[in-house]
CSV table of C-alpha atoms in Angstrom, one decimal:
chain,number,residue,atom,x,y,z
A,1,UNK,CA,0.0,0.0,0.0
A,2,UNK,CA,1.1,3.7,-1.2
A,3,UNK,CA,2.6,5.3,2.5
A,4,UNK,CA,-0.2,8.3,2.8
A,5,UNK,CA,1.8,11.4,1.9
A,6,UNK,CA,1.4,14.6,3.5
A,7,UNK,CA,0.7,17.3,1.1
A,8,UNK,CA,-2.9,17.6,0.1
A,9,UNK,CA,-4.7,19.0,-2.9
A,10,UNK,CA,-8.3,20.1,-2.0
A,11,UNK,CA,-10.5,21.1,-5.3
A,12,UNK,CA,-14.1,22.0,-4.5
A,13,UNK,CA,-17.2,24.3,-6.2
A,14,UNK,CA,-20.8,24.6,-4.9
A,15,UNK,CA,-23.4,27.0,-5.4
A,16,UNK,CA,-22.2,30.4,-3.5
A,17,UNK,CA,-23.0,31.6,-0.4
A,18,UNK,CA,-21.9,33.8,2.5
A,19,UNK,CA,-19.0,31.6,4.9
A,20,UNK,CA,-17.8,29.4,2.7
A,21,UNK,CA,-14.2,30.0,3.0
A,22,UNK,CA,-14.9,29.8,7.3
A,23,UNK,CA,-16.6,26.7,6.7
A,24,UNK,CA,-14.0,24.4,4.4
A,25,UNK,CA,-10.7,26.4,6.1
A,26,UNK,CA,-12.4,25.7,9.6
A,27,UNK,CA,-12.5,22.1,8.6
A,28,UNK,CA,-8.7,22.0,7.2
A,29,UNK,CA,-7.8,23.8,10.5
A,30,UNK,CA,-9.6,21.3,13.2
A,31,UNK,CA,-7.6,18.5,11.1
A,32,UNK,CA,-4.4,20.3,11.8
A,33,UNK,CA,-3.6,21.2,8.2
A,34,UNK,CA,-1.7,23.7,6.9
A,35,UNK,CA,-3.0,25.6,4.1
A,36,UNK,CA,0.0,26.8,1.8
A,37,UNK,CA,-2.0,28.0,-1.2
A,38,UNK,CA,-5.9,29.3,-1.6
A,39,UNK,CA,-7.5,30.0,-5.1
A,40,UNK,CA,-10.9,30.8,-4.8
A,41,UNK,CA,-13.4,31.9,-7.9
A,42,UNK,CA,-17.3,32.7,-8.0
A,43,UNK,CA,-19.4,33.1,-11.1
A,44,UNK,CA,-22.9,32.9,-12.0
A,45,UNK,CA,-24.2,32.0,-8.2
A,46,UNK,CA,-21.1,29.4,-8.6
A,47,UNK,CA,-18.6,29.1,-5.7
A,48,UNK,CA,-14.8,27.3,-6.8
A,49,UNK,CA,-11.8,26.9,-4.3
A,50,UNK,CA,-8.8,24.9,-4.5
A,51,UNK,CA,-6.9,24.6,-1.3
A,52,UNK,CA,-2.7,23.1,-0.9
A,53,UNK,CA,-1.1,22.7,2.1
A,54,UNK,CA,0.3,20.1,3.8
A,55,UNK,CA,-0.6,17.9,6.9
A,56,UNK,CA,0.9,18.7,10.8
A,57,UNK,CA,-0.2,15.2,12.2
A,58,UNK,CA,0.5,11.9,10.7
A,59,UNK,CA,-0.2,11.9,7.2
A,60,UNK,CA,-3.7,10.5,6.2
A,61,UNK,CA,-5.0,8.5,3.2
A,62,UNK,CA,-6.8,10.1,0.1
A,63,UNK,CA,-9.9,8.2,1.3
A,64,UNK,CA,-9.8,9.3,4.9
A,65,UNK,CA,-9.9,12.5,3.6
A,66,UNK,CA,-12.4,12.3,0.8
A,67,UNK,CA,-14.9,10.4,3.9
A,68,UNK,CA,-13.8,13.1,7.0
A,69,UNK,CA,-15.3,16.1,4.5
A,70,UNK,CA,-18.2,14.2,3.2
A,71,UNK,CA,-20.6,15.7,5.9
A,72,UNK,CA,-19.5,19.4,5.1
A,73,UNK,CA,-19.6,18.2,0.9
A,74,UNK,CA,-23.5,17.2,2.0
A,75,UNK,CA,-24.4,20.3,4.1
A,76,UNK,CA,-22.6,22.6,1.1
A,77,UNK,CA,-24.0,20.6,-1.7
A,78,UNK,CA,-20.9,20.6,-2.8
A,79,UNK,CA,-19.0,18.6,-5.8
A,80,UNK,CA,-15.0,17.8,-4.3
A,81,UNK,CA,-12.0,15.5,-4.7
A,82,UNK,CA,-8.6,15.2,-2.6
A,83,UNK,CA,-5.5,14.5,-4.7
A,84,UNK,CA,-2.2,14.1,-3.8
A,85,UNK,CA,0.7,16.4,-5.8
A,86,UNK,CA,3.2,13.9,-5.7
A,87,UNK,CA,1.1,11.6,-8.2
A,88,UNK,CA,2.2,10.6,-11.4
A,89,UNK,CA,-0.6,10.8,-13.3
A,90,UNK,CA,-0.6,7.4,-15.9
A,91,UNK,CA,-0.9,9.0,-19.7
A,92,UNK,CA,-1.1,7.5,-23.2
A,93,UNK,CA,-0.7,9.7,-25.9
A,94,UNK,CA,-2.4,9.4,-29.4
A,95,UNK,CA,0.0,11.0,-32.2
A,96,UNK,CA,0.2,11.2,-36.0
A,97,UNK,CA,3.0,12.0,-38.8
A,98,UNK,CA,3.5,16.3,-37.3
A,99,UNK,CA,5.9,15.5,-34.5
A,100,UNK,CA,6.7,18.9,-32.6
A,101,UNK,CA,3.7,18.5,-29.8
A,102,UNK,CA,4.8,14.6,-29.1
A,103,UNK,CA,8.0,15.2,-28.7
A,104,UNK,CA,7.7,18.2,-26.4
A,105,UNK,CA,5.5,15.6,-24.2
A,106,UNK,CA,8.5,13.5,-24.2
A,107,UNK,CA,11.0,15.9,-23.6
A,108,UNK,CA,8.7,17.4,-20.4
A,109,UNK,CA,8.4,13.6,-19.0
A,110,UNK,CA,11.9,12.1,-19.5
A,111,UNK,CA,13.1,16.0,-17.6
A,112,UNK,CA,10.7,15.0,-15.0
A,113,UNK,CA,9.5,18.2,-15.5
A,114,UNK,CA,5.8,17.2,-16.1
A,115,UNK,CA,4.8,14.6,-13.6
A,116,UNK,CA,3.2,12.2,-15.8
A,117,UNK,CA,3.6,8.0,-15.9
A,118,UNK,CA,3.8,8.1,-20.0
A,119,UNK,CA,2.5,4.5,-20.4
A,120,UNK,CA,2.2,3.9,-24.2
A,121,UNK,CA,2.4,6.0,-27.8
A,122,UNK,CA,-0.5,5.3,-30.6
A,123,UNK,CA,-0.3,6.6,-33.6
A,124,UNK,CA,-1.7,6.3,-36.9
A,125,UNK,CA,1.9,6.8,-38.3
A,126,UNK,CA,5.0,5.2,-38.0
A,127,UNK,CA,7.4,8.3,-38.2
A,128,UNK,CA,7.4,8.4,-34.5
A,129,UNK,CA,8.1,4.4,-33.7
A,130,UNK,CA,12.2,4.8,-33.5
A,131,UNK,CA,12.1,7.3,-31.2
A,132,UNK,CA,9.9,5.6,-28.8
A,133,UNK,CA,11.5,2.1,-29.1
A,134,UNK,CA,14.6,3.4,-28.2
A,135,UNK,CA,12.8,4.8,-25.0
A,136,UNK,CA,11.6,1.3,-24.4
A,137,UNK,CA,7.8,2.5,-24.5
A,138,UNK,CA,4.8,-0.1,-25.5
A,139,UNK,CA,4.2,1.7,-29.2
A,140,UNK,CA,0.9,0.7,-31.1
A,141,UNK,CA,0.8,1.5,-34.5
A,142,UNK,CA,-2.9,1.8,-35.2
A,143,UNK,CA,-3.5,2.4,-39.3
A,144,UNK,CA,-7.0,5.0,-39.8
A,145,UNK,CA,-7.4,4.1,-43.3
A,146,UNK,CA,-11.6,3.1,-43.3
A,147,UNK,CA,-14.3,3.5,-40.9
A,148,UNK,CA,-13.2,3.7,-37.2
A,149,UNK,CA,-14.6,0.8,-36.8
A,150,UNK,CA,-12.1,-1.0,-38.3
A,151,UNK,CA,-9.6,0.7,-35.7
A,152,UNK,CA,-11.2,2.2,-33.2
A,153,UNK,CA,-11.9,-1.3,-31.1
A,154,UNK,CA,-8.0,-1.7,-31.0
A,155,UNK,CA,-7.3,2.0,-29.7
A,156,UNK,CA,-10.0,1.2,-26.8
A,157,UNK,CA,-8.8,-2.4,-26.0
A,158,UNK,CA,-4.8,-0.5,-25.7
A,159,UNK,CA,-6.8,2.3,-23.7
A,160,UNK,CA,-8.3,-0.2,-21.0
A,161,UNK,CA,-5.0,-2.5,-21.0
A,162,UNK,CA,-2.9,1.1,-19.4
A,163,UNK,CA,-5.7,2.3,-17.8
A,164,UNK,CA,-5.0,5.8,-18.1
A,165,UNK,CA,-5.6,8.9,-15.8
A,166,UNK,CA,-5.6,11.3,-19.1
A,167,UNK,CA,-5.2,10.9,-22.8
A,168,UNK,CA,-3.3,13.0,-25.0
A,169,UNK,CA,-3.7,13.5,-28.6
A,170,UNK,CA,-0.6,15.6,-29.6
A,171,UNK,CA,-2.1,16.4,-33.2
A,172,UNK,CA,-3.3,13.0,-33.6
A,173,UNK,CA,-4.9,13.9,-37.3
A,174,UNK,CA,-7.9,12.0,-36.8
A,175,UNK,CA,-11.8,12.5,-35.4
A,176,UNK,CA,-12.8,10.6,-32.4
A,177,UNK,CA,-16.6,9.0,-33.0
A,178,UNK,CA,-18.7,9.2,-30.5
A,179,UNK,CA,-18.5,5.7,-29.9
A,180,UNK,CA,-15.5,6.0,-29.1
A,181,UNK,CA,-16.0,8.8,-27.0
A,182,UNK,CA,-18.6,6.7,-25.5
A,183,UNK,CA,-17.2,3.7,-24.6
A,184,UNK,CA,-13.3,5.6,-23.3
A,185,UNK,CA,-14.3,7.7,-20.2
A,186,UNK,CA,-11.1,9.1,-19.4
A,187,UNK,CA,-10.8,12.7,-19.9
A,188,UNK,CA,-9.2,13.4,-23.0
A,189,UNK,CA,-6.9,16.9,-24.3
A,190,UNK,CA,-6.4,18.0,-27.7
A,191,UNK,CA,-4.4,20.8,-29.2
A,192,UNK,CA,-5.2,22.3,-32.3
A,193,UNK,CA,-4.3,25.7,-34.9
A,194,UNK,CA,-6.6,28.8,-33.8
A,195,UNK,CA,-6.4,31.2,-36.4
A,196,UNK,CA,-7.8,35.2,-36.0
A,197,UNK,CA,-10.4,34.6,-38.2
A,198,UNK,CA,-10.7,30.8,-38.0
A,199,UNK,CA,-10.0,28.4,-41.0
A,200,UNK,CA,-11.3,25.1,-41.1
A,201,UNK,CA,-10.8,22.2,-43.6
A,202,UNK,CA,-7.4,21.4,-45.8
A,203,UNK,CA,-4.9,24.2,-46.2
A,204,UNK,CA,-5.9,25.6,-42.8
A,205,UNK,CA,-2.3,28.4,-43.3
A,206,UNK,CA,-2.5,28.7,-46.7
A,207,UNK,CA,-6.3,30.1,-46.2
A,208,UNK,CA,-4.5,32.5,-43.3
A,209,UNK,CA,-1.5,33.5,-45.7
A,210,UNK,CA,-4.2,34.3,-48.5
A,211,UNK,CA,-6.1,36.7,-45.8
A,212,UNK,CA,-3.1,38.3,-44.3
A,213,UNK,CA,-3.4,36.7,-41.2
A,214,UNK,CA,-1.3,38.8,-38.3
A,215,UNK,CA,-2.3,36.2,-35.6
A,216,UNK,CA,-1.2,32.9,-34.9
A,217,UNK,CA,-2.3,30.9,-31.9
A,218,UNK,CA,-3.2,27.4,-30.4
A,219,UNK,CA,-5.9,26.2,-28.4
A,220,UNK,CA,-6.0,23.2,-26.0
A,221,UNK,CA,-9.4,22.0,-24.6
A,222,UNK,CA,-11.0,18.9,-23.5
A,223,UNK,CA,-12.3,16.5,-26.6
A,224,UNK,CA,-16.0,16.2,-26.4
A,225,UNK,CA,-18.6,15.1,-29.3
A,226,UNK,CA,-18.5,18.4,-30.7
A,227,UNK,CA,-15.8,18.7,-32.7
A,228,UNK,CA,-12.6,21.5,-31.3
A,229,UNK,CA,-15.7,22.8,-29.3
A,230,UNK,CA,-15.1,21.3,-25.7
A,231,UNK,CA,-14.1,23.0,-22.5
A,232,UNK,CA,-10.9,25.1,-23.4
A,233,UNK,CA,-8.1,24.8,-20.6
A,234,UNK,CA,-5.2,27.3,-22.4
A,235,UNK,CA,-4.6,29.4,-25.2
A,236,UNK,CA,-2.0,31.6,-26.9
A,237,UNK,CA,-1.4,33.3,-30.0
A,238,UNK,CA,1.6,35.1,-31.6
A,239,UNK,CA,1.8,38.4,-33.8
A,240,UNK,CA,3.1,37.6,-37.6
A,241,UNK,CA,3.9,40.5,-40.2
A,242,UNK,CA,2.8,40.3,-44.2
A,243,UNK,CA,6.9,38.9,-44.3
A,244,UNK,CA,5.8,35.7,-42.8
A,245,UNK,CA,5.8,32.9,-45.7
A,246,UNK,CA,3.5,29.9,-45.7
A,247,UNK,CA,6.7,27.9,-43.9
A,248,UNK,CA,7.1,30.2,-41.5
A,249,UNK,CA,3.6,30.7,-40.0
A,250,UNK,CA,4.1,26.8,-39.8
A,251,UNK,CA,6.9,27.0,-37.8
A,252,UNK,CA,5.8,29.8,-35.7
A,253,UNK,CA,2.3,27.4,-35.2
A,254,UNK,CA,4.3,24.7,-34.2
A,255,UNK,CA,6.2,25.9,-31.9
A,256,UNK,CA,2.7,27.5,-29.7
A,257,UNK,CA,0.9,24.3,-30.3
A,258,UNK,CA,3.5,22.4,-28.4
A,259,UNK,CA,3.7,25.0,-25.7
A,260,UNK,CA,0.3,25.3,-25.6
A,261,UNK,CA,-0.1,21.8,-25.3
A,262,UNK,CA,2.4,21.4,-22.0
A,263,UNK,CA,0.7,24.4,-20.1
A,264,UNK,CA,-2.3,22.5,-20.4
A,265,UNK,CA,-0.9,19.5,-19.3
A,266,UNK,CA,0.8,21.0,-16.6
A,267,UNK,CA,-2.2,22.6,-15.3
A,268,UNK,CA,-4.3,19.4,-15.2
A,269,UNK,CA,-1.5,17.2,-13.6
A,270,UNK,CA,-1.3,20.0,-11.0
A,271,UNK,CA,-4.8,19.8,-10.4
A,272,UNK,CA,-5.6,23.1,-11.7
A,273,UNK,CA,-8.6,22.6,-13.5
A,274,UNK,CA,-12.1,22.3,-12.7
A,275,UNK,CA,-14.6,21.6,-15.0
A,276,UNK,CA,-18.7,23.4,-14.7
A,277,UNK,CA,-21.2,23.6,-16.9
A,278,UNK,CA,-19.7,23.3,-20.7
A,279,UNK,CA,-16.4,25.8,-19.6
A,280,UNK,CA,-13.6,25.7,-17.2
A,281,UNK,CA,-11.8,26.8,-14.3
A,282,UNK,CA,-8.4,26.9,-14.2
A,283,UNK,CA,-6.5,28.5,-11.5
A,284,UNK,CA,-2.9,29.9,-11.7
C-alpha cells in the first residue's frame, strides 16, 4: 500500500453563499492542516476553491480525507476531490506523422518536468516508432485508413489495457466517434491551430496566408462530441507581419501548439482545473 503522503490537494465548487471560505478552512484547521496556497473563484451563483497545504499530524489516506469532508460536501452541496501532488498521473498519448507536440511531451516527461507515468504512444503513423522504441515505450501503431470501426476497437482495447488517468492527442490527425468517446471515459486533451479569423478544412495556413493573417495561436481543450468545441483549458497566439511565408507561419504554429499543449498539461497534472457547466476553471 502507497505510504499516505502529507501534502494535500483540495479542489471544491458549490453553489455560493456567504462563509464558505470559514466553513472548508475551519474544517482544514480542526484537522491540523496547513494551508500553503488558496484559489478561490465565483461566477454565476457558482462558488470554486482549491486549497494546498500540507498535513501537521500523521499523514492520512486520500480516502480518509475524501470520507472526513463528506458531511461538510452534504451540508454545502458541494462537488469535491482530494488529490495528492506527488502523483504521477498514468498517460497514453495518441500521435500522427506532425511530431513537434509529441516530442515536447516527451521531452517534459523524460526531464521529469511534467509529472506524468507516460504508459504507451498510438499513432496512426510510423514516423514516430524509432524514437519511442529506443525509449523502451509499449508503441501501437494503429492504421485510420476506413471507418473507425475498423480501428477504433484496438485503440480502446490498448486504452483499457494502461488504464490511463488522461489521454493526450498531440495532433493526432484523426476525429474521435462518438463511440469512441462513448465507450473511453477518461478525460481526454487536444491541441489544435486557432487562427484570428478561423479556418477550417485542408490548407488551414494557406487560407491564413491568403487573408493576411497577423495572428497565430493554439488552443488546447477537452475532446467532447462536438468537434474542437469542448471545455478550453489554455490558449496563446503570436503576432506575424505580411513577411511571414506559408513555412514560416508553420513553424511559428508549431512551436505554440507544443507549448500550448504542456501548459495545459501541466495545469491538469497540478490539479488546476475544474470543469462546470460546458467551460472551465483553471487556476494559476
Amino acid at each position: 500500500m502507497t505510504k499516505p503522503s502529507s501534502e494535500i490537494i483540495f479542489l471544491g465548487h458549490c453553489p455560493d453563499r456567504v462563509g464558505l471560505d470559514a466553513r472548508i478552512t475551519g474544517f482544514f484547521a480542526d484537522e491540523l492542516f496547513n494551508i500553503l496556497d488558496l484559489s478561490q473563484h465565483s461566477e454565476r451563483g457558482r462558488f470554486f476553491i482549491r486549497i494546498e497545504g500540507s498535513e501537521e499530524g500523521s499523514p492520512q489516506s486520500i480516502q480518509t480525507w475524501t470520507e472526513k469532508f463528506f458531511p461538510i460536501a452534504r451540508e454545502l452541496d458541494m462537488a469535491y476531490s482530494f488529490h495528492d501532488p506527488l502523483e504521477r498521473l498514468r498517460v497514453v498519448m495518441f500521435c500522427s506523422k506532425t511530431l513537434p507536440c509529441p516530442l515536447e511531451v516527451l521531452s517534459r516527461w523524460l526531464s521529469g518536468e511534467m509529472r506524468i507515468d507516460l504508459r504507451a504512444v498510438v499513432s496512426n503513423h510510423l514516423a514516430i516508432e524509432p524514437i519511442i522504441r529506443k525509449l523502451d515505450l509499449p508503441f501501437y501503431h494503429t492504421p485510420t485508413t476506413g471507418d473507425a470501426s475498423l480501428f477504433e476497437p484496438m485503440q480502446i482495447r490498448i486504452i483499457e489495457q494502461h488504464s490511463p488517468d488522461l489521454i493526450v492527442l498531440a495532433r493526432y490527425m484523426k476525429i474521435l466517434s462518438p463511440h469512441f468517446l462513448g465507450e473511453v471515459r477518461t478525460p481526454i486533451i487536444n491541441i489544435h491551430h486557432s487562427f484570428l479569423p478561423s479556418f477550417i478544412g485542408n490548407d488551414p495556413y494557406e487560407q491564413a496566408y491568403r487573408r493576411g493573417v497577423k495572428l497565430i495561436g493554439a488552443t488546447a481543450h477537452f475532446v467532447t462530441c462536438d468537434l474542437d468545441e469542448g471545455p478550453i483549458i489554455h490558449q496563446d497566439v503570436v503576432r506575424i507581419g505580411h513577411q511571414f511565408s506559408v513555412p514560416d507561419m508553420k513553424q511559428v504554429g508549431a512551436d505554440i501548439e507544443k507549448q500550448v499543449l504542456a501548459s495545459a498539461l501541466r495545469k491538469f497534472t497540478e490539479r488546476k482545473i475544474i470543469q462546470w457547466e460546458g467551460r472551465t476553471v483553471v487556476f494559476h
